[in-house]
Short mmCIF file of C-alpha atoms and ligand atoms in Angstrom, two decimals:
data_model
loop_
_atom_site.label_atom_id
_atom_site.label_comp_id
_atom_site.label_asym_id
_atom_site.label_seq_id
_atom_site.Cartn_x
_atom_site.Cartn_y
_atom_site.Cartn_z
CA MET D 3 63.83 166.72 164.34
CA SER D 4 60.10 167.10 164.86
CA LYS D 5 57.98 165.25 162.33
CA GLU D 6 54.94 165.55 160.21
CA LYS D 7 54.62 169.31 160.47
CA ALA D 8 54.80 170.32 156.85
CA ASP D 9 51.65 170.85 154.80
CA ILE D 10 53.62 170.24 151.59
CA GLY D 11 57.25 169.54 150.35
CA LEU D 12 59.04 171.13 147.51
CA ILE D 13 61.89 169.86 145.73
CA GLY D 14 63.95 172.12 143.61
CA LEU D 15 65.29 175.36 144.75
CA ALA D 16 65.86 177.43 141.42
CA VAL D 17 64.05 180.53 141.74
CA MET D 18 60.53 179.56 140.78
CA GLY D 19 60.86 176.95 143.38
CA GLN D 20 61.92 179.45 146.23
CA ASN D 21 59.49 181.75 145.20
CA LEU D 22 56.71 179.53 145.28
CA ILE D 23 57.63 178.36 148.86
CA LEU D 24 58.00 181.96 150.05
CA ASN D 25 54.62 182.60 148.61
CA MET D 26 53.13 179.41 150.27
CA ASN D 27 54.70 180.53 153.67
CA ASP D 28 53.03 184.15 153.29
CA HIS D 29 49.57 182.18 153.12
CA HIS D 30 50.68 180.44 156.52
CA PHE D 31 51.31 176.99 154.75
CA VAL D 32 54.43 175.05 156.32
CA VAL D 33 56.68 174.10 153.54
CA ALA D 34 59.70 171.65 153.75
CA CYS D 35 62.05 172.15 150.95
CA PHE D 36 64.76 170.10 149.39
CA ASN D 37 67.40 170.57 146.46
CA ARG D 38 69.88 167.91 145.43
CA THR D 39 72.59 170.23 146.13
CA VAL D 40 72.03 170.32 149.66
CA SER D 41 73.99 173.53 150.36
CA LYS D 42 71.28 175.21 148.45
CA VAL D 43 68.84 174.30 151.32
CA ASP D 44 70.97 175.66 154.04
CA ARG D 45 71.84 178.83 152.09
CA PHE D 46 67.96 179.41 151.09
CA LEU D 47 67.11 179.09 155.06
CA GLU D 48 69.78 181.37 156.17
CA ASN D 49 68.78 184.09 153.75
CA GLU D 50 65.67 184.44 151.80
CA ALA D 51 63.72 181.93 154.33
CA LYS D 52 65.28 183.34 157.38
CA GLY D 53 62.59 184.06 160.01
CA THR D 54 59.96 182.06 158.45
CA HIS D 55 58.29 178.90 159.11
CA ILE D 56 60.11 177.01 156.18
CA LEU D 57 61.83 173.81 157.13
CA GLY D 58 64.82 172.43 155.26
CA ALA D 59 65.50 168.49 154.49
CA HIS D 60 69.06 167.40 153.80
CA SER D 61 67.58 164.18 152.14
CA ILE D 62 64.60 163.08 150.48
CA GLU D 63 63.95 160.63 153.26
CA GLU D 64 63.99 163.54 155.77
CA LEU D 65 61.64 165.52 153.61
CA VAL D 66 59.16 162.76 153.29
CA GLU D 67 59.07 162.32 157.28
CA MET D 68 58.21 165.91 157.71
CA LEU D 69 55.21 166.10 155.72
CA LYS D 70 51.65 165.57 157.08
CA LYS D 71 49.49 162.85 155.35
CA PRO D 72 48.39 162.60 152.91
CA ARG D 73 51.74 163.60 151.74
CA ARG D 74 52.10 166.19 149.15
CA VAL D 75 55.32 166.48 147.34
CA MET D 76 55.78 169.12 144.69
CA LEU D 77 58.72 168.91 142.20
CA LEU D 78 59.90 172.09 140.55
CA VAL D 79 62.79 170.49 138.68
CA GLN D 80 63.89 170.46 135.05
CA ALA D 81 61.28 168.74 132.99
CA GLY D 82 62.25 165.47 131.52
CA LYS D 83 64.54 163.08 133.20
CA ALA D 84 64.98 164.64 136.53
CA VAL D 85 61.21 164.30 136.99
CA ASP D 86 61.25 160.60 136.53
CA GLU D 87 64.21 160.31 138.85
CA PHE D 88 62.72 162.03 141.64
CA ILE D 89 59.55 160.21 141.05
CA GLU D 90 61.42 156.84 141.26
CA THR D 91 63.04 158.01 144.46
CA LEU D 92 59.87 159.02 145.99
CA ILE D 93 57.69 155.92 145.26
CA PRO D 94 59.25 153.45 148.08
CA LEU D 95 59.10 156.37 150.58
CA LEU D 96 55.45 157.15 150.00
CA GLU D 97 52.26 155.38 150.95
CA LYS D 98 49.04 154.76 149.08
CA GLY D 99 47.20 158.17 148.55
CA ASP D 100 50.15 160.40 148.82
CA ILE D 101 50.38 162.82 146.18
CA ILE D 102 52.98 163.85 143.60
CA ILE D 103 52.79 167.21 141.94
CA ASP D 104 54.86 168.00 138.77
CA GLY D 105 55.02 171.91 138.60
CA GLY D 106 57.68 171.94 135.82
CA ASN D 107 57.09 172.49 131.99
CA SER D 108 56.49 169.09 131.41
CA LEU D 109 55.23 167.52 128.07
CA TYR D 110 51.50 166.49 128.50
CA ARG D 111 52.04 163.07 127.28
CA ASP D 112 54.74 162.41 129.78
CA SER D 113 52.32 163.58 132.55
CA MET D 114 49.67 161.12 130.97
CA ARG D 115 52.37 158.50 131.44
CA ARG D 116 53.54 159.39 134.89
CA ALA D 117 49.87 159.50 136.01
CA ASP D 118 49.24 156.00 134.99
CA TYR D 119 52.49 154.68 136.38
CA LEU D 120 51.92 156.26 139.69
CA GLN D 121 48.42 154.93 139.93
CA SER D 122 49.88 151.68 139.54
CA LYS D 123 51.64 152.16 142.65
CA ASN D 124 48.64 153.45 144.47
CA LEU D 125 49.81 156.91 144.42
CA LEU D 126 48.06 159.95 143.03
CA PHE D 127 49.61 162.46 140.53
CA ILE D 128 48.98 165.99 139.45
CA GLY D 129 50.63 167.80 136.72
CA THR D 130 50.46 171.50 136.96
CA GLY D 131 51.04 174.34 134.78
CA VAL D 132 52.54 177.31 136.61
CA SER D 133 52.81 180.59 134.84
CA GLY D 134 53.89 184.06 135.77
CA GLY D 135 57.45 183.87 135.73
CA GLU D 136 59.39 184.68 138.97
CA GLU D 137 57.27 187.51 139.95
CA GLY D 138 54.19 185.49 139.47
CA ALA D 139 55.54 182.65 141.43
CA ARG D 140 56.17 184.75 144.60
CA ASN D 141 53.05 187.14 144.34
CA GLY D 142 50.62 185.07 142.49
CA PRO D 143 51.00 182.84 139.83
CA SER D 144 48.40 181.18 137.49
CA LEU D 145 47.92 177.58 138.33
CA MET D 146 46.47 174.96 135.86
CA PRO D 147 46.34 171.62 137.60
CA GLY D 148 45.16 168.49 136.30
CA GLY D 149 45.46 164.70 137.13
CA HIS D 150 43.95 162.43 139.48
CA GLU D 151 41.01 164.00 140.77
CA GLU D 152 40.84 162.49 144.33
CA ALA D 153 44.09 164.44 144.92
CA TRP D 154 42.43 167.91 144.12
CA PRO D 155 40.68 168.49 147.53
CA HIS D 156 44.01 167.89 149.12
CA ILE D 157 45.81 170.66 147.25
CA LYS D 158 42.86 172.98 146.34
CA ASP D 159 43.32 175.23 149.48
CA ILE D 160 47.12 175.60 149.18
CA PHE D 161 46.86 176.41 145.14
CA GLN D 162 43.93 178.66 145.17
CA SER D 163 45.50 180.55 148.16
CA ILE D 164 48.66 181.18 146.50
CA SER D 165 47.37 181.84 142.97
CA ALA D 166 46.93 185.38 141.53
CA LYS D 167 43.21 186.54 141.82
CA ALA D 168 41.23 188.05 138.98
CA ASP D 169 37.71 189.72 139.91
CA ASN D 170 38.17 188.25 143.17
CA GLU D 171 38.42 184.66 142.03
CA PRO D 172 41.38 182.65 142.16
CA CYS D 173 43.33 182.08 138.78
CA CYS D 174 43.42 178.32 139.55
CA ASP D 175 41.00 175.78 139.13
CA TRP D 176 40.79 172.06 138.49
CA VAL D 177 41.25 171.84 134.91
CA CYS D 178 39.32 169.04 134.12
CA MET D 179 37.70 165.80 135.72
CA CYS D 180 39.88 163.58 133.70
CA PRO D 181 42.69 161.19 134.13
CA SER D 182 45.66 163.26 133.31
CA GLY D 183 47.80 165.31 131.09
CA SER D 184 45.10 167.96 130.83
CA GLY D 185 46.91 170.50 133.15
CA HIS D 186 50.26 170.39 131.16
CA PHE D 187 48.45 170.49 127.85
CA VAL D 188 46.59 173.52 128.93
CA LYS D 189 49.80 175.08 130.03
CA MET D 190 51.18 174.23 126.75
CA VAL D 191 48.51 175.99 124.83
CA HIS D 192 48.98 178.99 127.09
CA ASN D 193 52.57 179.04 126.27
CA GLY D 194 51.89 178.83 122.51
CA ILE D 195 49.56 181.58 122.91
CA GLU D 196 52.09 183.76 124.66
CA TYR D 197 54.56 182.93 121.42
CA GLY D 198 51.79 184.40 119.31
CA ASP D 199 50.88 187.33 121.24
CA MET D 200 54.54 188.07 121.44
CA GLN D 201 55.23 187.79 117.86
CA LEU D 202 52.03 189.92 116.89
CA ILE D 203 53.60 192.60 119.34
CA CYS D 204 56.89 192.53 117.42
CA GLU D 205 55.19 192.75 113.95
CA ILE D 206 53.24 195.81 115.20
CA TYR D 207 56.46 197.21 116.60
CA GLN D 208 58.39 196.91 113.00
CA ILE D 209 55.77 198.54 111.29
CA MET D 210 55.63 201.41 113.49
CA LYS D 211 59.41 201.59 113.24
CA ASP D 212 60.00 200.80 109.51
CA ILE D 213 56.81 202.20 107.80
CA LEU D 214 55.79 205.04 109.91
CA GLY D 215 59.24 205.73 111.27
CA MET D 216 58.03 206.17 114.79
CA SER D 217 60.74 206.76 117.57
CA GLU D 218 61.01 204.39 120.67
CA THR D 219 59.46 207.01 122.65
CA GLU D 220 56.38 207.29 120.25
CA ILE D 221 56.09 203.67 120.00
CA ALA D 222 56.03 203.27 123.79
CA ASP D 223 53.43 205.98 124.03
CA THR D 224 51.27 204.20 121.93
CA PHE D 225 51.60 200.98 123.77
CA THR D 226 50.92 202.77 126.95
CA THR D 227 47.57 204.26 125.55
CA TRP D 228 46.49 200.84 124.29
CA ASN D 229 46.99 199.30 127.55
CA LYS D 230 44.32 201.55 128.94
CA GLY D 231 41.69 199.97 126.31
CA THR D 232 40.64 196.69 125.06
CA LEU D 233 44.32 195.76 124.46
CA GLU D 234 45.17 195.93 128.33
CA SER D 235 47.57 193.20 129.14
CA TYR D 236 50.75 192.42 130.92
CA LEU D 237 52.57 191.95 127.62
CA ILE D 238 51.50 195.47 126.07
CA GLU D 239 52.43 196.93 129.52
CA ILE D 240 56.01 195.50 129.52
CA THR D 241 56.68 196.35 125.93
CA ALA D 242 56.11 200.07 126.77
CA ASN D 243 58.78 199.48 129.58
CA VAL D 244 61.30 197.65 127.50
CA LEU D 245 60.93 200.41 124.56
CA ARG D 246 61.62 203.09 127.01
CA PHE D 247 64.55 201.47 128.88
CA LYS D 248 67.89 203.43 128.31
CA GLU D 249 71.39 202.66 129.46
CA LYS D 250 74.12 205.15 129.35
CA ASP D 251 71.53 207.21 127.03
CA VAL D 252 70.94 204.60 124.54
CA PHE D 253 67.82 202.53 124.02
CA ILE D 254 69.08 199.13 124.86
CA LEU D 255 66.31 197.54 122.74
CA ASP D 256 68.39 198.78 119.65
CA THR D 257 71.63 197.03 120.80
CA ILE D 258 69.93 193.45 121.43
CA ARG D 259 70.96 190.84 118.77
CA ASP D 260 67.61 189.84 116.68
CA ALA D 261 67.54 186.26 117.19
CA ALA D 262 64.82 184.70 119.29
CA GLY D 263 65.43 181.71 121.57
CA GLN D 264 62.78 179.07 122.48
CA LYS D 265 62.55 176.33 125.05
CA GLY D 266 60.02 174.13 123.28
CA THR D 267 56.72 174.58 124.52
CA GLY D 268 55.53 176.85 121.30
CA LYS D 269 56.87 173.88 119.24
CA TRP D 270 54.98 171.42 121.07
CA THR D 271 52.03 173.29 120.61
CA GLY D 272 52.52 173.42 116.64
CA ILE D 273 53.16 169.50 116.87
CA ALA D 274 49.95 168.96 118.71
CA SER D 275 47.93 171.16 116.17
CA LEU D 276 49.32 169.00 113.19
CA GLU D 277 48.77 165.82 114.97
CA TYR D 278 45.18 166.58 115.83
CA GLY D 279 44.47 168.45 112.57
CA VAL D 280 43.53 171.69 113.97
CA PRO D 281 44.65 174.77 112.09
CA VAL D 282 46.55 176.83 114.84
CA THR D 283 48.28 178.58 112.15
CA LEU D 284 49.41 181.89 114.26
CA ILE D 285 50.96 179.96 116.88
CA GLY D 286 52.71 177.80 114.09
CA GLU D 287 53.75 181.07 112.10
CA SER D 288 55.16 182.47 115.68
CA VAL D 289 57.61 179.49 116.27
CA PHE D 290 58.59 179.72 112.53
CA ALA D 291 59.19 183.30 112.83
CA ARG D 292 61.55 182.42 115.76
CA CYS D 293 63.28 180.00 113.52
CA LEU D 294 63.73 182.48 110.88
CA SER D 295 65.06 185.07 113.15
CA SER D 296 67.71 182.73 114.32
CA LEU D 297 69.07 182.39 110.96
CA ILE D 298 70.63 185.64 111.63
CA ASP D 299 73.89 185.22 109.58
CA GLU D 300 72.25 183.96 106.57
CA ARG D 301 69.75 186.79 106.69
CA ALA D 302 72.69 189.18 106.71
CA ARG D 303 74.20 187.64 103.52
CA ALA D 304 70.87 187.44 101.83
CA SER D 305 69.91 191.21 102.60
CA LYS D 306 72.83 192.12 100.33
CA VAL D 307 71.31 190.55 97.16
CA LEU D 308 67.65 190.20 97.80
CA LYS D 309 65.88 193.70 97.22
CA ALA D 310 63.18 195.19 99.04
CA PRO D 311 60.30 196.66 96.92
CA ASN D 312 60.94 200.07 95.90
CA VAL D 313 58.40 202.28 97.66
CA LYS D 314 58.07 205.89 98.46
CA LYS D 315 57.93 207.10 102.35
CA PHE D 316 54.56 206.62 103.97
CA ASP D 317 52.56 209.63 103.46
CA GLY D 318 48.96 208.51 104.56
CA ASP D 319 47.31 209.54 107.86
CA ARG D 320 49.63 208.38 110.69
CA LYS D 321 47.28 208.78 113.42
CA GLN D 322 44.54 206.97 111.50
CA PHE D 323 46.96 204.10 110.44
CA ILE D 324 48.14 203.56 114.33
CA GLU D 325 44.55 203.12 115.06
CA TYR D 326 44.26 200.52 112.46
CA LEU D 327 47.39 198.89 113.73
CA GLY D 328 45.49 198.58 117.29
CA GLN D 329 42.64 196.84 115.49
CA ALA D 330 44.85 194.44 113.45
CA LEU D 331 46.56 193.51 116.72
CA TYR D 332 43.25 192.89 118.47
CA ALA D 333 41.52 191.04 115.60
CA SER D 334 44.62 188.88 115.29
CA LYS D 335 44.77 188.23 118.86
CA ILE D 336 40.99 187.08 119.00
CA ILE D 337 42.03 184.56 115.95
CA SER D 338 44.79 183.19 118.09
CA TYR D 339 42.89 182.64 121.15
CA ALA D 340 39.98 180.98 119.05
CA GLN D 341 42.57 178.63 117.59
CA GLY D 342 44.12 177.73 120.91
CA PHE D 343 40.61 176.93 122.30
CA MET D 344 39.96 174.95 119.22
CA LEU D 345 43.08 172.89 119.86
CA MET D 346 42.13 172.42 123.57
CA ARG D 347 38.54 171.15 122.19
CA GLU D 348 39.97 168.72 119.90
CA ALA D 349 42.37 167.27 122.54
CA ALA D 350 39.59 167.13 124.86
CA LYS D 351 37.64 165.15 122.24
CA GLN D 352 40.49 162.59 121.85
CA TYR D 353 41.16 162.11 125.30
CA ASN D 354 37.68 162.36 126.80
CA TRP D 355 38.74 165.40 128.88
CA LYS D 356 35.77 167.48 130.22
CA LEU D 357 37.38 170.90 129.98
CA ASN D 358 35.92 173.74 131.52
CA TYR D 359 36.86 176.74 129.02
CA GLY D 360 35.59 179.40 131.10
CA SER D 361 37.41 178.57 134.06
CA ILE D 362 40.82 178.03 131.70
CA ALA D 363 40.12 181.70 130.80
CA LEU D 364 39.74 182.70 134.17
CA MET D 365 43.13 180.96 135.17
CA TRP D 366 44.62 182.91 132.53
CA ARG D 367 43.00 185.95 133.45
CA GLY D 368 45.58 186.96 136.11
CA GLY D 369 49.01 185.90 137.17
CA CYS D 370 50.20 184.49 134.06
CA ILE D 371 52.30 185.87 131.09
CA ILE D 372 49.15 186.29 128.92
CA ARG D 373 47.12 187.89 131.61
CA SER D 374 44.79 190.59 130.08
CA VAL D 375 41.44 192.17 130.12
CA PHE D 376 40.38 190.26 126.96
CA LEU D 377 40.40 187.02 128.73
CA GLY D 378 37.72 188.25 130.98
CA ASN D 379 35.76 188.52 127.77
CA ILE D 380 36.73 185.02 126.66
CA LYS D 381 35.53 183.96 130.29
CA ALA D 382 32.04 185.79 129.53
CA ALA D 383 31.67 184.11 126.25
CA TYR D 384 31.97 180.69 127.87
CA ASP D 385 29.80 181.65 130.76
CA ASN D 386 27.21 182.74 128.38
CA ASN D 387 27.64 179.33 126.50
CA ALA D 388 29.33 176.65 127.70
CA SER D 389 28.97 174.55 124.43
CA LEU D 390 30.07 177.28 122.16
CA GLU D 391 31.37 175.84 119.14
CA ASN D 392 34.13 178.48 118.41
CA LEU D 393 34.90 181.94 120.08
CA LEU D 394 34.26 183.59 116.80
CA LEU D 395 30.67 182.64 116.85
CA ASP D 396 30.35 184.46 120.32
CA ASN D 397 28.46 187.73 119.69
CA PHE D 398 30.81 189.88 121.40
CA PHE D 399 33.81 188.47 119.46
CA GLN D 400 31.91 188.69 116.21
CA ASP D 401 31.21 192.40 116.82
CA ALA D 402 34.88 193.11 117.92
CA ILE D 403 36.18 191.41 114.69
CA ASN D 404 33.80 193.20 112.43
CA LYS D 405 34.82 196.41 113.91
CA CYS D 406 38.65 195.49 113.34
CA GLN D 407 38.23 194.22 109.90
CA GLU D 408 38.94 197.44 107.78
CA GLY D 409 42.01 198.36 109.82
CA TRP D 410 43.28 194.90 109.87
CA ARG D 411 43.03 194.51 106.08
CA LYS D 412 44.77 197.85 105.55
CA VAL D 413 47.61 197.09 107.75
CA VAL D 414 48.22 193.69 106.27
CA ALA D 415 48.17 195.08 102.88
CA THR D 416 50.42 198.10 103.69
CA ALA D 417 53.00 195.78 105.19
CA VAL D 418 52.80 193.51 101.92
CA VAL D 419 53.41 196.73 99.60
CA TYR D 420 56.24 197.76 102.13
CA GLY D 421 57.94 194.40 102.23
CA ILE D 422 57.47 194.06 105.98
CA PRO D 423 57.05 190.50 107.25
CA THR D 424 53.69 189.98 109.18
CA PRO D 425 53.53 186.31 109.46
CA CYS D 426 51.09 186.20 112.42
CA LEU D 427 48.98 189.11 111.60
CA SER D 428 48.61 187.90 107.86
CA THR D 429 47.82 184.29 108.91
CA ALA D 430 45.16 185.34 111.28
CA LEU D 431 43.48 187.17 108.37
CA SER D 432 43.78 184.26 106.19
CA PHE D 433 42.54 181.84 108.69
CA PHE D 434 39.64 184.49 109.29
CA ASP D 435 38.67 184.62 105.50
CA GLY D 436 38.78 181.04 105.23
CA TYR D 437 36.77 180.09 108.28
CA ARG D 438 33.84 182.47 107.39
CA SER D 439 33.89 180.71 103.68
CA LYS D 440 31.32 178.48 102.85
CA ARG D 441 32.98 177.30 99.88
CA LEU D 442 36.74 176.89 99.63
CA PRO D 443 38.90 175.61 96.87
CA ALA D 444 39.21 172.15 98.21
CA ASN D 445 37.22 170.68 95.40
CA LEU D 446 40.06 171.31 93.23
CA ILE D 447 42.42 169.36 95.59
CA GLN D 448 39.97 166.42 95.46
CA ALA D 449 39.81 166.32 91.80
CA LEU D 450 43.52 166.59 91.41
CA ARG D 451 43.92 163.81 93.93
CA ASP D 452 41.45 161.66 91.97
CA TYR D 453 43.17 162.63 88.68
CA PHE D 454 46.57 161.42 89.74
CA GLY D 455 46.08 158.93 92.41
CA ALA D 456 42.43 157.96 92.06
CA HIS D 457 41.81 158.87 95.75
CA THR D 458 37.96 159.46 94.84
CA TYR D 459 35.77 162.45 95.77
CA GLU D 460 32.41 163.12 97.31
CA LEU D 461 29.89 165.30 95.66
CA LEU D 462 28.22 168.35 97.44
CA ASP D 463 24.75 166.78 97.38
CA SER D 464 25.79 163.35 98.66
CA PRO D 465 28.64 163.27 101.15
CA GLY D 466 29.59 159.87 102.16
CA THR D 467 29.57 158.23 98.80
CA PHE D 468 32.68 158.24 96.90
CA HIS D 469 33.21 158.64 93.23
CA HIS D 470 35.94 158.07 90.92
CA THR D 471 36.18 159.70 87.32
CA ASN D 472 38.14 158.34 84.29
CA TRP D 473 39.90 161.64 83.75
CA THR D 474 42.40 160.82 81.23
CA GLY D 475 40.69 157.98 79.05
CA HIS D 476 43.01 155.50 80.03
CA GLY D 477 42.58 155.40 83.85
CA GLY D 478 41.83 151.96 85.34
CA GLU D 479 38.64 150.95 87.16
CA VAL D 480 40.36 150.64 90.82
CA SER D 481 40.29 153.65 92.93
CA ALA D 482 43.02 154.28 95.39
CA SER D 483 40.70 154.07 98.37
CA THR D 484 39.87 150.20 97.41
CA TYR D 485 43.41 149.08 98.14
CA ASN D 486 44.78 151.84 100.61
CA ASN D 487 44.42 155.34 101.79
C1 NAG C 745 68.75 172.88 142.81
O1 NAG C 745 69.03 174.22 142.82
C2 NAG C 745 69.59 174.82 141.83
C3 NAG C 745 69.58 176.42 141.92
O2 NAG C 745 70.02 176.90 142.98
C4 NAG C 745 68.67 174.28 140.54
O3 NAG C 745 69.24 174.84 139.40
C5 NAG C 745 68.37 172.75 140.59
O4 NAG C 745 67.65 172.43 139.55
C6 NAG C 745 67.94 172.34 142.10
N1 NAG C 745 68.07 170.96 141.72
C7 NAG C 745 67.30 170.12 142.30
C8 NAG C 745 67.16 168.71 141.48
O5 NAG C 745 66.88 170.21 143.52
C1 NAG C 746 25.57 177.61 122.27
O1 NAG C 746 26.53 177.24 121.24
C2 NAG C 746 26.09 176.12 120.42
C3 NAG C 746 27.59 175.76 119.45
O2 NAG C 746 27.83 176.97 118.83
C4 NAG C 746 25.11 176.56 119.50
O3 NAG C 746 24.47 175.55 118.86
C5 NAG C 746 24.00 177.08 120.57
O4 NAG C 746 22.91 177.65 119.92
C6 NAG C 746 24.24 178.13 121.32
N1 NAG C 746 23.34 178.40 122.33
C7 NAG C 746 22.72 179.71 122.78
C8 NAG C 746 21.96 179.80 123.82
O5 NAG C 746 23.40 180.65 122.26
C1 NAG C 747 38.22 155.25 80.57
O1 NAG C 747 37.83 155.80 79.37
C2 NAG C 747 38.54 155.35 77.90
C3 NAG C 747 38.15 156.26 76.87
O2 NAG C 747 36.88 156.68 76.89
C4 NAG C 747 37.71 153.87 77.85
O3 NAG C 747 38.47 153.19 76.73
C5 NAG C 747 38.21 153.12 79.08
O4 NAG C 747 37.47 152.07 79.02
C6 NAG C 747 37.70 154.01 80.53
N1 NAG C 747 38.07 153.07 81.40
C7 NAG C 747 37.32 152.69 82.40
C8 NAG C 747 37.85 151.72 83.52
O5 NAG C 747 35.93 152.72 82.31
#
């Protein structure tokens, strides 16, 4: 066996792993591969990898021996225990300066822990988001690597060569000059946004079906038209394809059970937003919408006793209303991305990450599931002003939201009247109305907290000074904040 020939080793030959390997091979990198079920390696070499320069290893030791130094080993195995097990196996076989790359959907906190651990072993760690599904992995994924910065120069060429390109730039850049976790954090937010985008599309679809009575074909045609404008994106494109898909003359979409599955990254985004106190309401609602959908039997029982509102058939201007739907979708999407970037900003503050928001938008611009023209506008917003406080404050997005506002409100109001659930369209609008309010009713919350719990409040003209009022005439002198909270 010839030694030290491979540019990178890859462990895990499920479909994502295989496709990434073939992609790397297309770009003239030599890849050595390994799978715990060794027969998978032989089968891969005899089939998909036949006639390529791909090398197969039958043990981890053999894999490591095949690698040029510093050794680069990428894991594409199930997130969780398997990643830790492979790391443990690799540690004694690697040398100072070698690099372990985790390309699975790992939780960012695990990546932070692994980075610290590997640093203590003199090894380098990169946690990278990989998005784009099987197709992306094969032809150009969006890659979001973060971790030990010294490792980046050693993987940059491979990663940027195999990634998708948008406007001639690779959809892969170093996520941040920071210790770790950021790559998987950014990927987590990407997935959360994907949940939100999909739920928004579903809400629009239901309104079209149940309020406007549009057929699959009409709905598909509308999405196809939208895909030529500001809403142009992969998810809009494939929604039209899904709507049109027939098997034995039946639209199969109609026959699919309406209980959504989930693997956890949307939930993690929701948990992170609660943890850091950022109102990422749209992603949160999109996760809950999946939870509600999965109560499918209970909903069937409830549907028999809980009545829908009594409304007459829609007799408004359909063409106009479809335009409003496009505006509602676009405006809500802006809110969702603004919230996602708010979350990254807050996490960056907590962990001292120096995130480059423009390059994150570019990484998502192509290759991944949420790829869209719109991400080019987000990149432009951060290129214009790298310290932009919020996307909604950028001129382009201010104008866009203003133009959509009327249609957005009409859509949400109509859905409410017709009893069609729009958790994401509505929460986006509520967020917008809250965010643009100089004054919110939280003064009353503060008063109530002080009334029942002596939690104290601040006055508008003297923030930082805390007051307690003797609301009832039998209140004590001691405010809660004096002893706790
Ligand atoms: C081995 O390959 C199978 C699929 O062929 C995959 O499901 C599994 O995750 C791989 N496992 C490892 C650890 O290599
Ligand atoms: C950039 O954004 C920050 C924060 O939103 C703002 O204070 C600043 O004025 C903006 N700069 C420019 C040049 O618009
Ligand atoms: C609260 O008000 C009542 C009635 O005016 C008064 O008797 C009591 O002393 C007050 N308590 C304090 C702590 O000032």
